Short mmCIF file of C-alpha atoms and ligand atoms in Angstrom, two decimals:
data_model
loop_
_atom_site.label_atom_id
_atom_site.label_comp_id
_atom_site.label_asym_id
_atom_site.label_seq_id
_atom_site.Cartn_x
_atom_site.Cartn_y
_atom_site.Cartn_z
CA MET A 239 0.00 0.00 0.00
CA SER A 240 1.27 3.47 -0.85
CA ARG A 241 2.64 5.35 2.12
CA ASN A 242 1.05 8.52 0.70
CA VAL A 243 -2.01 7.50 2.72
CA LEU A 244 -0.17 8.79 5.80
CA GLN A 245 0.54 12.23 4.35
CA GLY A 246 -1.09 14.89 6.54
CA ARG A 247 -3.11 12.36 8.55
CA ARG A 248 -3.43 13.06 12.28
CA ILE A 249 -2.49 10.03 14.32
CA LEU A 250 -2.77 9.78 18.08
CA LEU A 251 -0.06 7.34 19.17
CA CYS A 252 -0.79 5.93 22.62
CA VAL A 253 2.01 4.14 24.42
CA ALA A 254 1.12 1.81 27.29
CA GLY A 255 3.47 0.40 29.93
CA SER A 256 5.28 -2.53 28.34
CA ILE A 257 8.97 -3.07 27.73
CA ALA A 258 8.03 -2.85 24.03
CA ALA A 259 7.40 0.88 24.63
CA TYR A 260 10.87 1.55 23.24
CA LYS A 261 9.69 0.25 19.85
CA ALA A 262 7.04 2.99 19.79
CA VAL A 263 9.88 5.46 19.30
CA SER A 264 10.83 3.87 15.98
CA LEU A 265 7.15 3.63 15.01
CA LEU A 266 6.75 7.34 15.72
CA ARG A 267 9.76 8.14 13.52
CA ALA A 268 8.34 6.03 10.67
CA LEU A 269 4.94 7.72 10.87
CA VAL A 270 6.49 11.20 10.94
CA ARG A 271 8.85 10.29 8.09
CA ASP A 272 5.85 9.35 5.95
CA GLY A 273 4.14 12.66 6.56
CA ALA A 274 1.75 11.87 9.43
CA GLU A 275 1.11 14.46 12.12
CA VAL A 276 1.56 12.47 15.29
CA SER A 277 0.52 13.40 18.83
CA VAL A 278 1.59 11.10 21.62
CA VAL A 279 -0.06 9.96 24.84
CA VAL A 280 1.98 7.92 27.32
CA THR A 281 0.71 6.19 30.42
CA PRO A 282 2.61 6.75 33.67
CA SER A 283 3.96 3.18 33.36
CA ALA A 284 5.13 3.78 29.79
CA ALA A 285 6.90 6.93 31.01
CA ARG A 286 8.97 4.69 33.28
CA PHE A 287 10.23 2.76 30.23
CA VAL A 288 10.79 5.69 27.84
CA ALA A 289 11.11 9.35 28.78
CA PRO A 290 8.20 11.43 27.38
CA LEU A 291 10.84 13.92 26.21
CA THR A 292 11.89 11.39 23.55
CA PHE A 293 8.37 11.35 22.06
CA GLU A 294 8.03 15.10 22.46
CA THR A 295 11.26 15.73 20.56
CA LEU A 296 10.47 13.34 17.71
CA SER A 297 6.82 14.35 17.30
CA GLY A 298 7.46 18.05 17.77
CA ARG A 299 4.38 18.23 20.01
CA PRO A 300 3.75 18.18 23.76
CA VAL A 301 3.13 14.69 25.11
CA ARG A 302 -0.08 14.12 27.08
CA GLN A 303 0.18 11.97 30.20
CA HIS A 304 -2.56 12.78 32.68
CA LEU A 305 -6.33 13.14 32.68
CA PHE A 306 -6.16 16.14 34.98
CA ALA A 307 -3.27 18.08 33.50
CA ASP A 308 -3.31 21.71 34.62
CA ALA A 309 -2.52 23.25 31.27
CA GLU A 310 -5.30 21.61 29.22
CA PRO A 311 -8.87 20.92 30.34
CA MET A 312 -10.39 17.62 29.14
CA PRO A 313 -7.28 16.28 27.38
CA HIS A 314 -9.13 13.05 26.43
CA LEU A 315 -11.50 15.05 24.23
CA ARG A 316 -8.88 17.41 22.84
CA ALA A 317 -6.66 14.45 21.93
CA THR A 318 -9.34 12.45 20.11
CA GLU A 319 -11.30 15.19 18.38
CA GLU A 320 -8.26 16.13 16.33
CA ALA A 321 -7.26 12.52 15.43
CA ASP A 322 -7.96 10.61 12.22
CA LEU A 323 -6.88 7.39 13.92
CA VAL A 324 -5.81 6.20 17.36
CA LEU A 325 -2.90 3.75 17.41
CA VAL A 326 -2.16 2.01 20.70
CA ALA A 327 1.33 0.49 20.52
CA PRO A 328 2.19 -1.31 22.61
CA ALA A 329 -1.24 -2.22 23.99
CA THR A 330 -0.89 -4.06 27.30
CA ALA A 331 -3.28 -6.69 28.70
CA ASN A 332 -4.58 -4.07 31.15
CA CYS A 333 -5.22 -1.55 28.39
CA LEU A 334 -7.06 -4.11 26.21
CA ALA A 335 -9.20 -5.20 29.17
CA LYS A 336 -10.11 -1.65 30.17
CA CYS A 337 -11.02 -0.73 26.62
CA ALA A 338 -13.17 -3.87 26.21
CA LEU A 339 -15.01 -3.14 29.46
CA GLY A 340 -15.34 0.58 28.79
CA LEU A 341 -13.50 1.60 31.95
CA ALA A 342 -12.23 5.15 32.12
CA ASP A 343 -9.87 5.73 35.04
CA ASP A 344 -6.89 7.33 33.33
CA LEU A 345 -6.13 9.37 30.22
CA LEU A 346 -5.60 6.40 27.87
CA SER A 347 -8.72 4.44 28.84
CA THR A 348 -10.86 7.59 28.85
CA LEU A 349 -9.74 8.74 25.42
CA LEU A 350 -10.37 5.26 24.01
CA LEU A 351 -13.94 5.60 25.21
CA ALA A 352 -14.23 9.09 23.72
CA ALA A 353 -12.66 8.23 20.35
CA ARG A 354 -15.00 8.23 17.34
CA CYS A 355 -12.24 7.54 14.82
CA PRO A 356 -10.80 4.08 14.01
CA ILE A 357 -8.64 2.43 16.68
CA VAL A 358 -5.72 0.09 15.94
CA MET A 359 -4.18 -1.80 18.86
CA ALA A 360 -0.83 -3.59 18.66
CA PRO A 361 -0.58 -5.85 21.71
CA ALA A 362 2.62 -6.82 23.51
CA MET A 363 2.73 -9.05 26.58
CA ASP A 364 3.81 -12.44 27.79
CA GLY A 365 2.41 -15.40 25.84
CA ASP A 366 0.45 -16.82 28.79
CA MET A 367 -1.28 -13.49 29.28
CA TRP A 368 -2.26 -13.29 25.61
CA ASP A 369 -3.70 -16.83 25.81
CA HIS A 370 -5.63 -16.23 29.05
CA PRO A 371 -9.39 -16.78 28.53
CA ALA A 372 -10.13 -13.33 29.97
CA LEU A 373 -7.92 -11.65 27.40
CA VAL A 374 -9.16 -13.86 24.55
CA SER A 375 -12.69 -12.74 25.35
CA HIS A 376 -11.66 -9.05 25.59
CA VAL A 377 -9.96 -9.25 22.19
CA TRP A 378 -13.13 -10.76 20.66
CA THR A 379 -15.22 -8.00 22.21
CA LEU A 380 -12.95 -5.32 20.80
CA ARG A 381 -12.78 -6.88 17.35
CA ASP A 382 -16.53 -7.31 17.33
CA ARG A 383 -16.81 -3.59 18.02
CA GLY A 384 -14.65 -2.78 15.01
CA VAL A 385 -11.37 -2.13 16.83
CA VAL A 386 -8.44 -3.53 14.86
CA VAL A 387 -6.52 -5.69 17.34
CA LEU A 388 -3.40 -7.07 15.67
CA GLU A 389 -1.97 -10.48 16.48
CA PRO A 390 1.26 -10.32 18.51
CA GLU A 391 4.31 -11.97 16.96
CA GLU A 392 5.99 -15.21 17.95
CA GLY A 393 9.56 -15.00 19.15
CA SER A 394 11.73 -14.47 22.20
CA LEU A 395 9.95 -12.55 24.92
CA ALA A 396 11.27 -10.24 27.64
CA SER A 397 10.57 -13.01 30.17
CA GLY A 398 13.23 -15.15 28.49
CA LEU A 399 10.59 -17.52 27.13
CA VAL A 400 9.82 -18.06 23.47
CA GLY A 401 6.21 -17.71 22.35
CA LYS A 402 3.53 -15.40 21.07
CA GLY A 403 3.42 -11.95 22.61
CA ARG A 404 5.93 -9.70 20.88
CA LEU A 405 4.76 -6.37 19.51
CA PRO A 406 3.91 -6.96 15.83
CA ALA A 407 6.69 -5.90 13.45
CA GLU A 408 6.78 -2.22 12.53
CA HIS A 409 5.77 -2.81 8.91
CA VAL A 410 2.74 -4.85 10.06
CA VAL A 411 1.57 -2.04 12.34
CA LEU A 412 2.12 0.56 9.61
CA GLU A 413 0.22 -1.57 7.06
CA ALA A 414 -2.73 -1.88 9.46
CA VAL A 415 -2.75 1.87 10.09
CA MET A 416 -2.63 2.62 6.37
CA ALA A 417 -5.37 0.07 5.54
CA CYS A 418 -7.58 1.60 8.21
CA LEU A 419 -7.02 5.14 6.96
CA ALA A 420 -7.60 4.11 3.34
CA ARG A 421 -10.92 2.53 4.35
CA ARG A 422 -11.90 5.43 6.51
CA ARG A 423 -14.16 7.39 4.13
CA ASP A 424 -14.29 5.02 1.19
CA TRP A 425 -18.12 4.83 1.35
CA ALA A 426 -18.61 8.58 1.48
CA GLY A 427 -21.31 9.64 -0.99
CA GLN A 428 -23.08 6.26 -0.85
CA ARG A 429 -26.61 5.97 0.55
CA VAL A 430 -26.99 2.56 2.06
CA LEU A 431 -30.30 0.97 2.95
CA VAL A 432 -29.88 -2.00 5.29
CA SER A 433 -32.56 -4.39 6.50
CA ALA A 434 -31.97 -6.42 9.66
CA GLY A 435 -33.48 -8.79 12.18
CA PRO A 436 -36.48 -11.07 12.01
CA THR A 437 -40.08 -10.14 11.24
CA ARG A 438 -43.10 -11.02 13.39
CA GLU A 439 -46.23 -12.30 11.72
CA PRO A 440 -49.15 -12.09 14.18
CA LEU A 441 -51.49 -14.97 14.82
CA ASP A 442 -53.50 -13.04 17.38
CA ALA A 443 -52.94 -10.14 19.80
CA VAL A 444 -50.23 -11.98 21.76
CA ARG A 445 -48.90 -14.77 19.52
CA PHE A 446 -46.79 -14.52 16.40
CA ILE A 447 -44.57 -16.48 14.02
CA THR A 448 -40.93 -15.34 13.96
CA ASN A 449 -37.42 -16.76 13.55
CA ALA A 450 -34.06 -16.92 15.33
CA SER A 451 -32.40 -13.92 13.67
CA SER A 452 -30.71 -11.59 16.20
CA GLY A 453 -30.15 -8.73 13.74
CA LYS A 454 -26.45 -8.57 14.65
CA MET A 455 -25.20 -8.90 11.07
CA GLY A 456 -27.39 -6.10 9.72
CA TYR A 457 -26.51 -3.76 12.58
CA ALA A 458 -22.82 -4.51 11.98
CA VAL A 459 -23.20 -3.67 8.27
CA ALA A 460 -25.04 -0.44 9.10
CA GLU A 461 -22.39 0.55 11.62
CA ALA A 462 -19.50 -0.26 9.27
CA ALA A 463 -21.04 1.65 6.34
CA ALA A 464 -21.71 4.71 8.55
CA GLN A 465 -18.18 4.62 9.94
CA ARG A 466 -16.85 4.49 6.38
CA GLY A 467 -18.69 7.64 5.45
CA ALA A 468 -22.01 6.41 3.98
CA GLU A 469 -25.42 7.80 4.85
CA VAL A 470 -27.25 4.82 6.30
CA VAL A 471 -30.89 3.96 6.92
CA LEU A 472 -31.44 0.77 8.90
CA VAL A 473 -34.87 -0.84 8.66
CA SER A 474 -35.07 -3.39 11.43
CA GLY A 475 -37.46 -5.97 12.73
CA PRO A 476 -37.64 -6.48 16.52
CA THR A 477 -34.18 -7.00 18.07
CA ALA A 478 -32.50 -6.35 21.41
CA LEU A 479 -29.85 -4.13 19.79
CA ALA A 480 -29.27 -0.38 20.07
CA SER A 481 -29.17 1.65 16.88
CA PRO A 482 -25.53 2.20 15.77
CA PRO A 483 -24.20 5.79 15.87
CA ASN A 484 -24.92 8.03 12.86
CA VAL A 485 -27.52 5.66 11.45
CA THR A 486 -31.18 6.54 10.84
CA SER A 487 -33.20 3.67 12.29
CA VAL A 488 -36.72 2.69 11.35
CA SER A 489 -38.41 -0.08 13.31
CA VAL A 490 -40.95 -2.44 11.80
CA LEU A 491 -42.66 -5.63 12.89
CA THR A 492 -44.09 -7.54 9.95
CA ALA A 493 -42.77 -8.44 6.50
CA GLU A 494 -45.43 -6.16 5.04
CA GLU A 495 -44.21 -3.21 7.15
CA MET A 496 -40.60 -3.95 6.23
CA TRP A 497 -41.54 -4.02 2.58
CA HIS A 498 -43.25 -0.61 2.78
CA ALA A 499 -40.36 0.92 4.76
CA LEU A 500 -37.77 -0.32 2.25
CA ASP A 501 -39.88 0.42 -0.81
CA ALA A 502 -40.35 4.04 0.32
CA ARG A 503 -36.58 4.55 0.54
CA PHE A 504 -35.40 2.41 -2.36
CA SER A 505 -35.16 5.19 -4.93
CA TRP A 506 -33.02 7.17 -2.47
CA ALA A 507 -30.53 4.31 -1.94
CA THR A 508 -27.44 3.58 -3.97
CA VAL A 509 -26.91 0.23 -2.23
CA LEU A 510 -29.39 -2.16 -0.58
CA VAL A 511 -28.02 -4.75 1.84
CA MET A 512 -30.81 -7.15 2.70
CA THR A 513 -29.66 -9.06 5.79
CA ALA A 514 -33.18 -9.39 7.29
CA ALA A 515 -34.59 -12.83 7.90
CA VAL A 516 -37.98 -11.92 6.47
CA GLY A 517 -40.75 -14.33 7.48
CA ASP A 518 -41.91 -16.23 4.40
CA PHE A 519 -45.37 -17.12 5.74
CA ARG A 520 -47.99 -15.31 7.78
CA PRO A 521 -51.36 -16.34 9.22
CA ARG A 522 -53.97 -15.53 6.57
CA HIS A 523 -56.54 -14.20 9.07
CA PRO A 524 -54.82 -12.92 12.24
CA CYS A 525 -57.21 -12.45 15.13
CA SER A 526 -57.33 -8.96 16.65
CA GLY A 527 -58.05 -10.33 20.13
CA LYS A 528 -56.50 -13.29 21.95
CA ILE A 529 -57.58 -16.69 20.67
CA LYS A 530 -58.90 -18.70 23.64
CA LYS A 531 -57.50 -22.21 23.77
CA HIS A 532 -60.94 -23.81 23.78
CA GLU A 533 -61.68 -21.96 20.51
CA TRP A 534 -58.98 -23.91 18.65
CA ASN A 535 -60.37 -27.07 17.14
CA GLY A 536 -57.04 -28.63 16.15
CA ALA A 537 -57.11 -27.27 12.61
CA PRO A 538 -53.64 -26.51 11.11
CA LEU A 539 -52.63 -22.86 10.82
CA ASP A 540 -53.94 -21.22 7.68
CA LEU A 541 -50.85 -19.50 6.27
CA GLU A 542 -50.14 -17.42 3.18
CA ARG A 543 -46.89 -16.24 1.58
CA THR A 544 -45.44 -12.81 2.46
CA PRO A 545 -44.08 -10.59 -0.31
CA ASP A 546 -40.52 -11.38 -1.41
CA ILE A 547 -39.17 -7.91 -0.70
CA LEU A 548 -35.79 -8.33 -2.34
CA GLU A 549 -37.22 -9.84 -5.49
CA SER A 550 -39.82 -7.09 -5.84
CA LEU A 551 -37.26 -4.30 -5.26
CA SER A 552 -34.88 -5.96 -7.68
CA ARG A 553 -37.51 -5.65 -10.41
CA LYS A 554 -37.76 -1.91 -9.68
CA ARG A 555 -34.03 -1.29 -9.64
CA THR A 556 -32.73 1.69 -11.58
CA HIS A 557 -29.16 2.19 -10.33
CA GLN A 558 -28.95 0.37 -6.98
CA VAL A 559 -26.37 -2.26 -6.07
CA LEU A 560 -28.24 -5.18 -4.51
CA VAL A 561 -26.73 -7.43 -1.86
CA GLY A 562 -28.79 -10.36 -0.62
CA PHE A 563 -28.19 -12.92 2.10
CA ALA A 564 -28.94 -16.60 1.67
CA ALA A 565 -29.75 -18.66 4.76
CA GLU A 566 -28.92 -22.18 3.63
CA SER A 567 -28.46 -25.80 4.55
CA GLY A 568 -27.40 -28.56 2.16
CA ASP A 569 -25.52 -27.47 -0.97
CA LEU A 570 -24.73 -23.90 0.05
CA LEU A 571 -23.10 -22.79 -3.18
CA ALA A 572 -25.74 -24.23 -5.53
CA ASN A 573 -28.57 -22.74 -3.47
CA GLY A 574 -26.78 -19.39 -3.24
CA ARG A 575 -26.24 -19.31 -7.02
CA LYS A 576 -29.93 -19.95 -7.54
CA LYS A 577 -30.88 -16.98 -5.34
CA LEU A 578 -28.30 -14.73 -7.01
CA ARG A 579 -29.91 -15.47 -10.38
CA GLN A 580 -33.53 -15.58 -9.25
CA LYS A 581 -33.39 -12.24 -7.40
CA ASP A 582 -30.96 -10.69 -9.92
CA LEU A 583 -28.43 -9.63 -7.27
CA ASP A 584 -24.92 -8.19 -7.49
CA LEU A 585 -23.69 -10.24 -4.58
CA VAL A 586 -25.10 -12.84 -2.24
CA VAL A 587 -23.72 -13.70 1.19
CA ILE A 588 -24.29 -17.38 1.88
CA ASN A 589 -24.68 -18.43 5.52
CA ARG A 590 -25.09 -21.89 6.94
CA VAL A 591 -28.05 -21.94 9.31
CA THR A 592 -27.83 -25.47 10.63
CA GLY A 593 -25.55 -27.17 13.18
CA ALA A 594 -22.75 -25.67 15.25
CA GLN A 595 -21.68 -23.38 12.38
CA SER A 596 -25.07 -21.67 12.25
CA ALA A 597 -24.94 -17.89 11.74
CA CYS A 598 -28.23 -17.34 13.61
CA GLY A 599 -27.86 -15.42 16.86
CA SER A 600 -24.09 -15.91 16.94
CA ASP A 601 -21.59 -13.05 17.45
CA THR A 602 -19.42 -14.56 14.76
CA ASN A 603 -20.08 -15.83 11.32
CA GLU A 604 -18.39 -17.55 8.44
CA ALA A 605 -19.77 -17.00 4.98
CA ILE A 606 -19.33 -17.39 1.26
CA PHE A 607 -19.47 -14.17 -0.76
CA LEU A 608 -20.79 -14.92 -4.21
CA PRO A 609 -20.48 -11.93 -6.56
CA ARG A 610 -22.44 -11.84 -9.81
CA HIS A 611 -19.15 -11.46 -11.66
CA GLY A 612 -16.25 -13.37 -10.17
CA GLN A 613 -15.41 -16.40 -8.10
CA ALA A 614 -17.01 -17.40 -4.80
CA ILE A 615 -14.97 -16.16 -1.83
CA GLN A 616 -14.88 -18.30 1.32
CA VAL A 617 -14.57 -16.01 4.35
CA GLU A 618 -13.24 -17.51 7.58
CA ARG A 619 -15.20 -17.26 10.85
CA LEU A 620 -15.00 -13.64 12.05
CA PRO A 621 -16.82 -11.34 14.46
CA LYS A 622 -19.80 -9.98 12.54
CA ARG A 623 -18.43 -6.44 12.65
CA LEU A 624 -15.25 -7.55 10.86
CA LEU A 625 -17.26 -9.61 8.40
CA ALA A 626 -19.26 -6.46 7.67
CA ASP A 627 -16.09 -4.60 6.69
CA ARG A 628 -15.02 -7.50 4.47
CA LEU A 629 -18.43 -7.40 2.83
CA LEU A 630 -18.16 -3.66 2.15
CA ASP A 631 -14.66 -4.19 0.72
CA THR A 632 -16.02 -6.90 -1.58
CA VAL A 633 -19.00 -4.82 -2.70
CA ARG A 634 -16.59 -2.03 -3.61
CA GLU A 635 -14.47 -4.48 -5.52
CA TYR A 636 -17.22 -6.34 -7.38
CA GLY A 637 -20.29 -4.12 -7.29
CA VAL A 638 -20.42 -1.20 -9.65
CA MET A 639 -20.49 1.55 -7.04
CA PRO A 640 -22.99 4.06 -8.37
CA LEU A 641 -22.62 7.82 -8.17
CA PRO A 642 -24.85 9.51 -5.64
CA SER A 643 -28.00 11.10 -7.03
CA PRO A 644 -29.70 14.13 -5.44
CA ALA A 645 -32.71 12.17 -4.09
CA ARG A 646 -33.21 12.37 -0.32
CA PRO A 647 -34.90 9.92 2.06
CA GLN A 648 -38.62 10.50 2.21
CA ASN A 649 -38.78 9.84 5.89
CA LYS A 650 -36.11 11.53 7.98
CA GLU A 651 -37.69 10.47 11.25
CA ILE A 652 -35.20 8.89 13.60
CA ARG A 653 -36.61 6.36 15.99
CA ARG A 654 -34.71 4.24 18.44
CA ILE A 655 -35.20 0.55 17.98
CA GLN A 656 -36.90 -1.06 20.95
N1 CTP B 705 -36.03 -12.04 1.46
C1 CTP B 705 -36.96 -11.05 1.18
N2 CTP B 705 -38.28 -11.29 1.36
C2 CTP B 705 -38.72 -12.51 1.76
C3 CTP B 705 -37.80 -13.54 2.02
C4 CTP B 705 -36.46 -13.26 1.86
O1 CTP B 705 -36.56 -9.95 0.82
N3 CTP B 705 -40.03 -12.72 1.92
C5 CTP B 705 -34.61 -11.76 1.24
C6 CTP B 705 -33.75 -11.96 2.47
O2 CTP B 705 -33.60 -10.76 3.21
C7 CTP B 705 -32.42 -12.39 1.87
C8 CTP B 705 -32.82 -13.11 0.60
O3 CTP B 705 -34.13 -12.67 0.28
O4 CTP B 705 -31.61 -11.30 1.52
C9 CTP B 705 -32.83 -14.62 0.72
O5 CTP B 705 -33.59 -15.00 1.85
P1 CTP B 705 -33.63 -16.53 2.34
O6 CTP B 705 -34.43 -16.59 3.59
O7 CTP B 705 -32.26 -17.10 2.34
O8 CTP B 705 -34.38 -17.27 1.16
P2 CTP B 705 -35.83 -17.20 0.60
O9 CTP B 705 -35.87 -16.21 -0.53
O10 CTP B 705 -36.82 -16.98 1.71
O11 CTP B 705 -36.00 -18.64 -0.03
P3 CTP B 705 -36.00 -20.10 0.69
O12 CTP B 705 -36.87 -19.97 1.90
O13 CTP B 705 -36.56 -20.98 -0.34
O14 CTP B 705 -34.58 -20.44 1.02
#
């Protein structure tokens, strides 16, 4: 990747208290050499390994150390509001844990909570600490949230042991920073309509037919697209999730409502990502009251088909890129191909929905991306937030990304999803 990406970019380099703190000096020099404007934060422990004066001299800027510094009120906000990216190198076990839990008891942890720009963390610690179940779970949490946590390197450690735990090599950290910056606004100008979650098809006032979708994948796609600069409208069935930041959320219950909500915004969208697990059947005559059990005579439910939203929008398409999801068992690829053709999509994401690998409800997912033009891409199991970024990368690569048109959403109402 061209190092030009770093030119003029504002990077907040945070150095935590590990012996690898000395390597942050070389990292700082490399970033400055390639044109980045780097500000540095050191923790009190890091300051015991490397004098802040070293960072101050090489960055040409004052180094921040404390949350309650006299000279500058609210340094956590000042530091992050001017940053294009936060790089934590080295990131200690303590720093990863605090960030995962959202603790804020010093300058570094507080600014990580305040940061709205991408965060890259380069861990360094002893191998046993990296492998500890607590840390493994913190790293998953962070990655799921979209934080780029790099893998430490194998090699000789400060403890004298050999194993995994060394700060990743400088070129690996720089590559990750550059990739993150390059992605940063690459969806700017796109208007992305995302559907998520299950639908509920009422049988009576208290009973309904639904499915096991948690909505996590759709929310992750909405969040990723918004973070990468797109305008995003998320149309969601009932989930337990909070609306992602900078996303306009519209809540619906039934397939019919979802259809209307998407249809009304379709002409506005440049890209539709249809992750919703839309119910395929609904009771033909739902009862407005509660059906008493003695009223049921054992007759099977009288069901009818719901509209196929994606297929109907596909027929109306003018310029939109269409991404569908395929919930499959059996021959995943053959079934996915059929849906790609049948619904005339640009890309279909094939998920297995049976057995231990099932995508339903899980925080992670493995998938096959099947673009209309090009080979199927097998994507390894990833947190859904990372999978969302991979999906957006692939859509950019294989979808013809349309130019924005002046149309605006017809409904600007923002509602929080229950
Ligand atoms: N979909 C839709 N409207 C429906 C059903 C599905 O828009 N009534 C969309 C889903 O959001 C998904 C794609 O179509 O993007 C495929 O959904 P899936 O449940 O995998 O397949 P179906 O089309 O329902 O077909 P089948 O049940 O035969 O697998």
